[in-house]
Amino acid sequence: MSIPEQDWQAAVTAIADAEQAVISCHVHPDGDALGSALALHRALANTGRKAVVSFSEPFTVAPHYRFLPGLDRLTPPDQVPAAADLFVCFDAGSLDRLGSLVDAFEGAARTVVVDHHASNTRFGDINLIDPASPASAVLCRELLRRLGLPLDRDIATCLYTGLVTDTGRFQYQATSPDTHRLAAELLAAGVEQYEVAKAVFETNRIGYLRLVADALGQLVQVPEASLVWTRVGLADLAAHGVDMEETEGLIDLVRTDGASDVAAVLKEQPDGTWKVSLRSKGATDVGRIATRFGGGGHKFAAGFTTELDPEATVAAVVEAVTGHATSPLAR
Ligand code: AMP
Ligand code: MN
Ligand code: MN
């Protein structure tokens, strides 16, 4: 693990010394962000420690994560202490990813940033950043171990959810023997893995499936960039009665196009901007491209938001891919 020992110790001391900690994660939290934040919160609460767990507006949990234990303990972001003695955030690569909690972060006496994005800007007083880690949940588990806070079934379920989602069910590049050892430890702590799998991967509404059919029907391949893309507009959501938070899994279907290294899904936001999800099978550093367009992410999974229309956005991505290929495969 590439995190210096003194940083772990500084984080442990900061958390152990805090009267009241605020725990959070990035906006529109995914399984890793929510799972890590809820896990630390429950572990502290189990030992009688005062802590608040929250995330930014829009303060809604995506349907696939509504089974997570501890959602009832979330504090709305406008009730988060403005000047806590400690703020711990998970899975956020930069300060702006905290959304409406940026002020609470800046108002805290001490801050700890726990994350695995290569693009992390190290915006905390203490930074536990390991880009080789497949999930922030892995770093959260190590933090709990060092704090001497034991796992229980609910904590393990939160951490397992982060692990299974960020590794793409243990298949992405960062998955290692240690990943499986942690999964085994969490299952042994009582995680009902099939319940997690069912909730996260096996439960879609029929409207979502029909929206997927439309989106896949509109796939466009751009062979010169080894890229495939589609879009989901607000009108598509309305036509099928689907919320944008339900469409997180669409990119995982699109990326299976065997002829393309890069996959892109463009999602229209209520303000008319487009959120772009990028994935690569290994030939293209999409994190670099997303960072260049004002977003961020990992080498092979990244995103950004743009005011350009979809055609212009894809043209810009195609240009970036053909100019930034790390292997001839991407051409
Ligand atoms: P997504 O495509 O939304 O699943 O995101 C893939 C990865 O890119 C995640 O690790 C996100 O944290 C990151 N990411 C997505 N959108 C942004 C953004 N606008 N700014 C920074 N990072 C992002
Ligand atoms: Mn995340
Ligand atoms: Mn993550």
mmCIF file of C-alpha atoms and ligand atoms in Angstrom:
data_model
loop_
_atom_site.group_PDB
_atom_site.id
_atom_site.type_symbol
_atom_site.label_atom_id
_atom_site.label_comp_id
_atom_site.label_asym_id
_atom_site.label_seq_id
_atom_site.Cartn_x
_atom_site.Cartn_y
_atom_site.Cartn_z
ATOM 1 C CA MET A 1 0.000 0.000 0.000
ATOM 2 C CA SER A 2 1.445 3.330 -1.002
ATOM 3 C CA ILE A 3 0.138 5.392 1.942
ATOM 4 C CA PRO A 4 2.964 6.427 4.319
ATOM 5 C CA GLU A 5 2.736 5.019 7.837
ATOM 6 C CA GLN A 6 2.802 8.484 9.390
ATOM 7 C CA ASP A 7 -0.305 9.482 7.427
ATOM 8 C CA TRP A 8 -2.214 6.466 8.742
ATOM 9 C CA GLN A 9 -1.125 7.352 12.255
ATOM 10 C CA ALA A 10 -2.104 10.997 11.827
ATOM 11 C CA ALA A 11 -5.563 9.937 10.604
ATOM 12 C CA VAL A 12 -6.026 7.498 13.490
ATOM 13 C CA THR A 13 -5.038 10.156 16.024
ATOM 14 C CA ALA A 14 -7.300 12.776 14.421
ATOM 15 C CA ILE A 15 -10.307 10.443 14.469
ATOM 16 C CA ALA A 16 -9.589 9.135 17.965
ATOM 17 C CA ASP A 17 -9.227 12.688 19.326
ATOM 18 C CA ALA A 18 -12.328 14.162 17.655
ATOM 19 C CA GLU A 19 -15.257 15.124 19.885
ATOM 20 C CA GLN A 20 -17.578 14.981 16.929
ATOM 21 C CA ALA A 21 -16.679 13.888 13.413
ATOM 22 C CA VAL A 22 -18.528 14.672 10.216
ATOM 23 C CA ILE A 23 -18.271 11.824 7.709
ATOM 24 C CA SER A 24 -19.124 12.283 4.051
ATOM 25 C CA CYS A 25 -18.430 11.317 0.450
ATOM 26 C CA HIS A 26 -18.846 12.655 -3.082
ATOM 27 C CA VAL A 27 -22.066 14.050 -4.616
ATOM 28 C CA HIS A 28 -24.415 11.530 -6.228
ATOM 29 C CA PRO A 29 -22.797 8.835 -4.096
ATOM 30 C CA ASP A 30 -22.205 5.373 -5.529
ATOM 31 C CA GLY A 31 -21.849 2.129 -3.561
ATOM 32 C CA ASP A 32 -18.223 2.768 -2.650
ATOM 33 C CA ALA A 33 -18.770 6.339 -1.473
ATOM 34 C CA LEU A 34 -21.915 5.602 0.542
ATOM 35 C CA GLY A 35 -20.684 2.234 1.790
ATOM 36 C CA SER A 36 -17.401 3.646 3.101
ATOM 37 C CA ALA A 37 -19.021 6.639 4.812
ATOM 38 C CA LEU A 38 -21.781 4.561 6.421
ATOM 39 C CA ALA A 39 -19.251 1.941 7.551
ATOM 40 C CA LEU A 40 -17.046 4.396 9.447
ATOM 41 C CA HIS A 41 -20.118 6.096 10.905
ATOM 42 C CA ARG A 42 -21.538 2.836 12.256
ATOM 43 C CA ALA A 43 -18.170 1.687 13.575
ATOM 44 C CA LEU A 44 -17.811 4.927 15.553
ATOM 45 C CA ALA A 45 -21.446 4.875 16.697
ATOM 46 C CA ASN A 46 -21.043 1.269 17.915
ATOM 47 C CA THR A 47 -18.460 2.482 20.411
ATOM 48 C CA GLY A 48 -20.595 5.427 21.520
ATOM 49 C CA ARG A 49 -18.716 8.052 19.533
ATOM 50 C CA LYS A 50 -20.519 11.161 18.304
ATOM 51 C CA ALA A 51 -20.456 11.373 14.527
ATOM 52 C CA VAL A 52 -22.611 12.696 11.727
ATOM 53 C CA VAL A 53 -22.830 11.118 8.276
ATOM 54 C CA SER A 54 -24.149 13.071 5.314
ATOM 55 C CA PHE A 55 -23.690 13.917 1.658
ATOM 56 C CA SER A 56 -24.479 16.832 -0.619
ATOM 57 C CA GLU A 57 -27.717 17.916 -2.212
ATOM 58 C CA PRO A 58 -29.416 16.361 -4.119
ATOM 59 C CA PHE A 59 -29.868 14.396 -0.906
ATOM 60 C CA THR A 60 -31.316 11.250 -2.467
ATOM 61 C CA VAL A 61 -29.908 7.735 -2.536
ATOM 62 C CA ALA A 62 -29.983 5.910 -5.880
ATOM 63 C CA PRO A 63 -32.564 3.076 -5.834
ATOM 64 C CA HIS A 64 -29.929 0.344 -6.059
ATOM 65 C CA TYR A 65 -28.382 1.418 -2.734
ATOM 66 C CA ARG A 66 -31.569 1.828 -0.700
ATOM 67 C CA PHE A 67 -30.952 -1.493 1.040
ATOM 68 C CA LEU A 68 -27.768 -0.227 2.717
ATOM 69 C CA PRO A 69 -27.895 -0.413 6.518
ATOM 70 C CA GLY A 70 -27.642 2.984 8.194
ATOM 71 C CA LEU A 71 -29.379 5.177 5.601
ATOM 72 C CA ASP A 72 -31.832 6.121 8.386
ATOM 73 C CA ARG A 73 -28.893 7.646 10.264
ATOM 74 C CA LEU A 74 -28.003 10.103 7.482
ATOM 75 C CA THR A 75 -28.168 13.784 8.413
ATOM 76 C CA PRO A 76 -29.457 16.211 5.739
ATOM 77 C CA PRO A 77 -26.560 18.335 4.453
ATOM 78 C CA ASP A 78 -28.074 21.625 5.699
ATOM 79 C CA GLN A 79 -27.962 20.260 9.270
ATOM 80 C CA VAL A 80 -24.289 19.295 9.193
ATOM 81 C CA PRO A 81 -22.206 21.231 11.766
ATOM 82 C CA ALA A 82 -20.489 24.171 10.051
ATOM 83 C CA ALA A 83 -17.401 23.994 12.278
ATOM 84 C CA ALA A 84 -16.879 20.390 13.399
ATOM 85 C CA ASP A 85 -13.544 19.368 14.880
ATOM 86 C CA LEU A 86 -13.096 16.745 12.192
ATOM 87 C CA PHE A 87 -14.345 16.108 8.658
ATOM 88 C CA VAL A 88 -13.598 12.739 7.052
ATOM 89 C CA CYS A 89 -14.540 12.268 3.412
ATOM 90 C CA PHE A 90 -14.456 9.160 1.244
ATOM 91 C CA ASP A 91 -14.091 8.588 -2.489
ATOM 92 C CA ALA A 92 -13.922 12.291 -3.481
ATOM 93 C CA GLY A 93 -11.077 13.199 -5.827
ATOM 94 C CA SER A 94 -11.327 16.940 -5.319
ATOM 95 C CA LEU A 95 -12.971 19.446 -2.978
ATOM 96 C CA ASP A 96 -15.739 20.421 -5.440
ATOM 97 C CA ARG A 97 -16.937 16.778 -5.414
ATOM 98 C CA LEU A 98 -18.306 17.450 -1.902
ATOM 99 C CA GLY A 99 -20.987 19.637 -3.474
ATOM 100 C CA SER A 100 -22.983 21.576 -0.874
ATOM 101 C CA LEU A 101 -20.734 20.249 1.926
ATOM 102 C CA VAL A 102 -17.662 22.164 0.729
ATOM 103 C CA ASP A 103 -18.284 24.886 3.356
ATOM 104 C CA ALA A 104 -18.607 22.352 6.188
ATOM 105 C CA PHE A 105 -15.355 20.756 5.033
ATOM 106 C CA GLU A 106 -13.571 24.091 4.972
ATOM 107 C CA GLY A 107 -15.062 25.040 8.337
ATOM 108 C CA ALA A 108 -13.799 21.911 10.093
ATOM 109 C CA ALA A 109 -10.730 22.191 12.330
ATOM 110 C CA ARG A 110 -9.116 19.109 10.763
ATOM 111 C CA THR A 111 -9.823 17.179 7.602
ATOM 112 C CA VAL A 112 -9.038 13.642 6.466
ATOM 113 C CA VAL A 113 -9.404 12.638 2.817
ATOM 114 C CA VAL A 114 -9.668 8.899 2.089
ATOM 115 C CA ASP A 115 -9.694 8.055 -1.610
ATOM 116 C CA HIS A 116 -8.352 5.953 -4.482
ATOM 117 C CA HIS A 117 -8.549 8.373 -7.441
ATOM 118 C CA ALA A 118 -5.233 8.903 -9.224
ATOM 119 C CA SER A 119 -6.435 12.442 -9.930
ATOM 120 C CA ASN A 120 -6.908 13.189 -6.190
ATOM 121 C CA THR A 121 -5.826 16.753 -5.431
ATOM 122 C CA ARG A 122 -4.842 15.948 -1.792
ATOM 123 C CA PHE A 123 -7.164 18.640 -0.450
ATOM 124 C CA GLY A 124 -7.214 17.420 3.169
ATOM 125 C CA ASP A 125 -4.935 18.121 6.138
ATOM 126 C CA ILE A 126 -4.330 14.368 6.162
ATOM 127 C CA ASN A 127 -4.592 12.427 2.903
ATOM 128 C CA LEU A 128 -4.959 8.654 2.701
ATOM 129 C CA ILE A 129 -4.793 8.232 -1.069
ATOM 130 C CA ASP A 130 -3.960 4.965 -2.798
ATOM 131 C CA PRO A 131 -4.658 4.881 -6.555
ATOM 132 C CA ALA A 132 -3.768 1.174 -6.626
ATOM 133 C CA SER A 133 -6.656 0.412 -4.287
ATOM 134 C CA PRO A 134 -9.725 -0.927 -6.121
ATOM 135 C CA ALA A 135 -12.144 0.888 -3.799
ATOM 136 C CA SER A 136 -12.226 3.464 -1.016
ATOM 137 C CA ALA A 137 -13.899 0.701 1.014
ATOM 138 C CA VAL A 138 -10.533 -1.109 1.118
ATOM 139 C CA LEU A 139 -8.926 1.955 2.714
ATOM 140 C CA CYS A 140 -11.889 2.338 5.068
ATOM 141 C CA ARG A 141 -11.454 -1.259 6.236
ATOM 142 C CA GLU A 142 -7.752 -0.611 6.949
ATOM 143 C CA LEU A 143 -8.660 2.561 8.838
ATOM 144 C CA LEU A 144 -11.135 0.622 11.024
ATOM 145 C CA ARG A 145 -8.478 -1.996 11.737
ATOM 146 C CA ARG A 146 -6.008 0.661 12.811
ATOM 147 C CA LEU A 147 -8.657 2.382 14.945
ATOM 148 C CA GLY A 148 -9.363 -0.935 16.654
ATOM 149 C CA LEU A 149 -13.023 -0.736 15.601
ATOM 150 C CA PRO A 150 -14.466 -4.206 14.979
ATOM 151 C CA LEU A 151 -16.612 -5.198 12.007
ATOM 152 C CA ASP A 152 -20.217 -6.180 12.438
ATOM 153 C CA ARG A 153 -22.594 -7.506 9.778
ATOM 154 C CA ASP A 154 -23.878 -4.050 8.837
ATOM 155 C CA ILE A 155 -20.412 -2.490 8.577
ATOM 156 C CA ALA A 156 -19.264 -5.458 6.497
ATOM 157 C CA THR A 157 -22.310 -5.137 4.226
ATOM 158 C CA CYS A 158 -21.514 -1.463 3.575
ATOM 159 C CA LEU A 159 -17.858 -2.222 2.832
ATOM 160 C CA TYR A 160 -18.703 -5.234 0.667
ATOM 161 C CA THR A 161 -21.085 -3.096 -1.383
ATOM 162 C CA GLY A 162 -18.262 -0.630 -2.065
ATOM 163 C CA LEU A 163 -15.914 -3.450 -2.989
ATOM 164 C CA VAL A 164 -18.266 -5.365 -5.277
ATOM 165 C CA THR A 165 -19.441 -2.249 -7.131
ATOM 166 C CA ASP A 166 -16.090 -0.500 -7.676
ATOM 167 C CA THR A 167 -14.417 -3.723 -8.846
ATOM 168 C CA GLY A 168 -17.260 -4.445 -11.281
ATOM 169 C CA ARG A 169 -18.016 -7.635 -9.343
ATOM 170 C CA PHE A 170 -14.330 -8.479 -8.917
ATOM 171 C CA GLN A 171 -13.421 -8.225 -12.586
ATOM 172 C CA TYR A 172 -11.732 -4.851 -13.198
ATOM 173 C CA GLN A 173 -7.952 -4.417 -13.463
ATOM 174 C CA ALA A 174 -7.305 -3.434 -9.840
ATOM 175 C CA THR A 175 -8.802 -6.680 -8.480
ATOM 176 C CA SER A 176 -6.093 -8.675 -6.679
ATOM 177 C CA PRO A 177 -5.694 -11.566 -4.247
ATOM 178 C CA ASP A 178 -6.016 -8.994 -1.439
ATOM 179 C CA THR A 179 -9.372 -7.891 -2.876
ATOM 180 C CA HIS A 180 -10.689 -11.432 -2.626
ATOM 181 C CA ARG A 181 -9.189 -11.875 0.844
ATOM 182 C CA LEU A 182 -11.069 -8.771 1.991
ATOM 183 C CA ALA A 183 -14.266 -10.045 0.359
ATOM 184 C CA ALA A 184 -13.825 -13.319 2.230
ATOM 185 C CA GLU A 185 -13.292 -11.480 5.522
ATOM 186 C CA LEU A 186 -16.454 -9.433 4.946
ATOM 187 C CA LEU A 187 -18.548 -12.477 4.023
ATOM 188 C CA ALA A 188 -17.258 -14.209 7.147
ATOM 189 C CA ALA A 189 -18.447 -11.185 9.146
ATOM 190 C CA GLY A 190 -21.989 -11.962 8.018
ATOM 191 C CA VAL A 191 -22.614 -10.256 4.668
ATOM 192 C CA GLU A 192 -25.455 -11.888 2.788
ATOM 193 C CA GLN A 193 -23.736 -11.509 -0.552
ATOM 194 C CA TYR A 194 -26.643 -12.628 -2.693
ATOM 195 C CA GLU A 195 -28.901 -10.037 -1.043
ATOM 196 C CA VAL A 196 -26.360 -7.353 -1.995
ATOM 197 C CA ALA A 197 -26.025 -8.744 -5.544
ATOM 198 C CA LYS A 198 -29.807 -8.864 -5.958
ATOM 199 C CA ALA A 199 -30.318 -5.298 -4.777
ATOM 200 C CA VAL A 200 -27.426 -3.781 -6.694
ATOM 201 C CA PHE A 201 -27.236 -5.788 -9.919
ATOM 202 C CA GLU A 202 -30.391 -7.832 -10.296
ATOM 203 C CA THR A 203 -33.221 -5.446 -9.596
ATOM 204 C CA ASN A 204 -34.245 -3.068 -12.378
ATOM 205 C CA ARG A 205 -37.629 -1.650 -13.220
ATOM 206 C CA ILE A 206 -39.180 -2.606 -16.553
ATOM 207 C CA GLY A 207 -39.106 1.075 -17.559
ATOM 208 C CA TYR A 208 -35.337 1.068 -17.106
ATOM 209 C CA LEU A 209 -34.965 -2.059 -19.242
ATOM 210 C CA ARG A 210 -37.020 -0.411 -21.994
ATOM 211 C CA LEU A 211 -34.896 2.721 -21.735
ATOM 212 C CA VAL A 212 -31.801 0.520 -22.093
ATOM 213 C CA ALA A 213 -33.315 -0.979 -25.244
ATOM 214 C CA ASP A 214 -33.732 2.524 -26.690
ATOM 215 C CA ALA A 215 -30.233 3.608 -25.637
ATOM 216 C CA LEU A 216 -28.607 0.486 -27.092
ATOM 217 C CA GLY A 217 -30.656 0.985 -30.264
ATOM 218 C CA GLN A 218 -28.949 4.361 -30.653
ATOM 219 C CA LEU A 219 -25.362 3.135 -30.166
ATOM 220 C CA VAL A 220 -22.836 4.753 -32.457
ATOM 221 C CA GLN A 221 -19.395 3.282 -33.111
ATOM 222 C CA VAL A 222 -16.511 5.591 -33.984
ATOM 223 C CA PRO A 223 -13.918 3.106 -35.297
ATOM 224 C CA GLU A 224 -11.061 5.602 -35.680
ATOM 225 C CA ALA A 225 -11.156 6.179 -31.913
ATOM 226 C CA SER A 226 -12.169 2.623 -31.053
ATOM 227 C CA LEU A 227 -15.102 4.253 -29.289
ATOM 228 C CA VAL A 228 -18.779 3.469 -28.844
ATOM 229 C CA TRP A 229 -21.328 5.844 -27.378
ATOM 230 C CA THR A 230 -24.961 6.554 -26.682
ATOM 231 C CA ARG A 231 -27.047 9.078 -24.860
ATOM 232 C CA VAL A 232 -29.931 9.324 -22.382
ATOM 233 C CA GLY A 233 -31.945 12.517 -22.640
ATOM 234 C CA LEU A 234 -34.470 13.895 -20.163
ATOM 235 C CA ALA A 235 -37.195 13.017 -22.691
ATOM 236 C CA ASP A 236 -36.068 9.348 -22.628
ATOM 237 C CA LEU A 237 -36.358 9.325 -18.837
ATOM 238 C CA ALA A 238 -39.813 10.874 -18.990
ATOM 239 C CA ALA A 239 -40.947 8.428 -21.694
ATOM 240 C CA HIS A 240 -40.158 5.465 -19.457
ATOM 241 C CA GLY A 241 -40.734 6.992 -16.017
ATOM 242 C CA VAL A 242 -37.103 6.454 -15.026
ATOM 243 C CA ASP A 243 -34.836 8.529 -12.755
ATOM 244 C CA MET A 244 -31.329 9.287 -13.980
ATOM 245 C CA GLU A 245 -29.894 7.636 -10.802
ATOM 246 C CA GLU A 246 -31.232 4.302 -12.072
ATOM 247 C CA THR A 247 -29.054 4.382 -15.205
ATOM 248 C CA GLU A 248 -25.664 3.829 -13.512
ATOM 249 C CA GLY A 249 -25.411 0.312 -15.009
ATOM 250 C CA LEU A 250 -25.987 1.331 -18.643
ATOM 251 C CA ILE A 251 -22.311 2.087 -19.275
ATOM 252 C CA ASP A 252 -21.460 -1.477 -18.188
ATOM 253 C CA LEU A 253 -23.531 -2.826 -21.095
ATOM 254 C CA VAL A 254 -22.204 -0.304 -23.600
ATOM 255 C CA ARG A 255 -18.584 -1.090 -22.697
ATOM 256 C CA THR A 256 -19.049 -4.730 -23.700
ATOM 257 C CA ASP A 257 -18.890 -3.784 -27.409
ATOM 258 C CA GLY A 258 -16.014 -6.012 -28.443
ATOM 259 C CA ALA A 259 -15.003 -3.692 -31.272
ATOM 260 C CA SER A 260 -14.372 -0.689 -29.004
ATOM 261 C CA ASP A 261 -11.875 0.104 -26.292
ATOM 262 C CA VAL A 262 -13.625 3.258 -25.084
ATOM 263 C CA ALA A 263 -17.286 3.518 -24.118
ATOM 264 C CA ALA A 264 -19.160 6.750 -23.444
ATOM 265 C CA VAL A 265 -22.672 7.387 -22.141
ATOM 266 C CA LEU A 266 -23.931 10.972 -22.191
ATOM 267 C CA LYS A 267 -26.691 11.812 -19.729
ATOM 268 C CA GLU A 268 -28.691 15.011 -19.918
ATOM 269 C CA GLN A 269 -28.972 16.876 -16.604
ATOM 270 C CA PRO A 270 -31.978 18.929 -15.472
ATOM 271 C CA ASP A 271 -30.008 22.149 -16.160
ATOM 272 C CA GLY A 272 -29.409 21.126 -19.778
ATOM 273 C CA THR A 273 -25.747 20.160 -19.320
ATOM 274 C CA TRP A 274 -24.558 16.624 -20.119
ATOM 275 C CA LYS A 275 -22.786 14.277 -17.716
ATOM 276 C CA VAL A 276 -20.355 12.046 -19.584
ATOM 277 C CA SER A 277 -19.331 8.604 -18.288
ATOM 278 C CA LEU A 278 -16.181 7.158 -19.852
ATOM 279 C CA ARG A 279 -14.737 3.645 -19.607
ATOM 280 C CA SER A 280 -11.716 1.991 -21.239
ATOM 281 C CA LYS A 281 -10.761 -1.665 -21.426
ATOM 282 C CA GLY A 282 -7.119 -0.718 -20.981
ATOM 283 C CA ALA A 283 -5.789 1.027 -24.083
ATOM 284 C CA THR A 284 -6.841 4.578 -23.212
ATOM 285 C CA ASP A 285 -6.341 6.682 -20.094
ATOM 286 C CA VAL A 286 -9.881 8.099 -19.886
ATOM 287 C CA GLY A 287 -9.099 9.670 -16.488
ATOM 288 C CA ARG A 288 -6.674 11.999 -18.221
ATOM 289 C CA ILE A 289 -9.252 12.900 -20.827
ATOM 290 C CA ALA A 290 -11.967 13.531 -18.214
ATOM 291 C CA THR A 291 -9.573 15.658 -16.162
ATOM 292 C CA ARG A 292 -8.761 17.683 -19.268
ATOM 293 C CA PHE A 293 -12.469 18.367 -19.707
ATOM 294 C CA GLY A 294 -12.883 19.531 -16.104
ATOM 295 C CA GLY A 295 -13.895 16.202 -14.547
ATOM 296 C CA GLY A 296 -11.824 13.378 -13.126
ATOM 297 C CA GLY A 297 -11.723 9.733 -12.201
ATOM 298 C CA HIS A 298 -9.545 6.691 -12.622
ATOM 299 C CA LYS A 299 -7.429 5.570 -15.559
ATOM 300 C CA PHE A 300 -10.142 3.313 -16.936
ATOM 301 C CA ALA A 301 -13.331 4.836 -15.418
ATOM 302 C CA ALA A 302 -13.926 8.550 -15.411
ATOM 303 C CA GLY A 303 -16.414 11.314 -16.058
ATOM 304 C CA PHE A 304 -17.003 14.983 -16.664
ATOM 305 C CA THR A 305 -19.856 17.434 -17.222
ATOM 306 C CA THR A 306 -20.191 19.651 -20.288
ATOM 307 C CA GLU A 307 -22.388 22.372 -21.731
ATOM 308 C CA LEU A 308 -21.650 21.209 -25.288
ATOM 309 C CA ASP A 309 -24.236 19.156 -27.157
ATOM 310 C CA PRO A 310 -23.645 15.386 -27.454
ATOM 311 C CA GLU A 311 -22.260 15.442 -31.012
ATOM 312 C CA ALA A 312 -19.725 18.186 -30.197
ATOM 313 C CA THR A 313 -18.807 16.426 -26.945
ATOM 314 C CA VAL A 314 -18.156 13.122 -28.676
ATOM 315 C CA ALA A 315 -16.113 14.904 -31.364
ATOM 316 C CA ALA A 316 -13.942 16.410 -28.612
ATOM 317 C CA VAL A 317 -13.567 13.034 -26.862
ATOM 318 C CA VAL A 318 -12.671 11.343 -30.160
ATOM 319 C CA GLU A 319 -10.000 13.971 -30.742
ATOM 320 C CA ALA A 320 -8.643 13.488 -27.224
ATOM 321 C CA VAL A 321 -8.638 9.683 -27.562
ATOM 322 C CA THR A 322 -6.828 9.637 -30.891
ATOM 323 C CA GLY A 323 -4.310 12.154 -29.541
ATOM 324 C CA HIS A 324 -3.819 10.471 -26.155
ATOM 325 C CA ALA A 325 -3.843 6.763 -26.908
ATOM 326 C CA THR A 326 -1.438 4.851 -24.672
ATOM 327 C CA SER A 327 -1.429 1.913 -27.087
ATOM 328 C CA PRO A 328 -1.949 1.427 -30.830
ATOM 329 C CA LEU A 329 -5.032 -0.616 -29.874
ATOM 330 C CA ALA A 330 -6.948 2.572 -29.261
ATOM 331 C CA ARG A 331 -6.488 3.777 -32.827
HETATM 332 P P1 AMP B 1 -19.350 7.503 -13.411
HETATM 333 O O1 AMP B 1 -19.148 7.427 -14.873
HETATM 334 O O2 AMP B 1 -20.268 8.588 -12.987
HETATM 335 O O3 AMP B 1 -19.680 6.159 -12.813
HETATM 336 O O4 AMP B 1 -17.936 7.912 -12.804
HETATM 337 C C1 AMP B 1 -16.781 7.168 -13.065
HETATM 338 C C2 AMP B 1 -15.633 7.705 -12.261
HETATM 339 O O5 AMP B 1 -15.319 9.031 -12.660
HETATM 340 C C3 AMP B 1 -15.894 7.769 -10.778
HETATM 341 O O6 AMP B 1 -14.713 7.372 -10.121
HETATM 342 C C4 AMP B 1 -16.197 9.194 -10.496
HETATM 343 O O7 AMP B 1 -15.751 9.561 -9.223
HETATM 344 C C5 AMP B 1 -15.448 9.938 -11.576
HETATM 345 N N1 AMP B 1 -16.202 11.097 -12.047
HETATM 346 C C6 AMP B 1 -17.360 11.070 -12.720
HETATM 347 N N2 AMP B 1 -17.802 12.316 -12.996
HETATM 348 C C7 AMP B 1 -16.893 13.165 -12.476
HETATM 349 C C8 AMP B 1 -16.768 14.593 -12.416
HETATM 350 N N3 AMP B 1 -17.675 15.427 -12.962
HETATM 351 N N4 AMP B 1 -15.693 15.109 -11.771
HETATM 352 C C9 AMP B 1 -14.762 14.296 -11.224
HETATM 353 N N5 AMP B 1 -14.824 12.954 -11.249
HETATM 354 C C10 AMP B 1 -15.864 12.381 -11.861
HETATM 355 MN MN MN B 2 -17.327 6.860 -6.328
HETATM 356 MN MN MN B 3 -14.513 4.506 -5.433
#
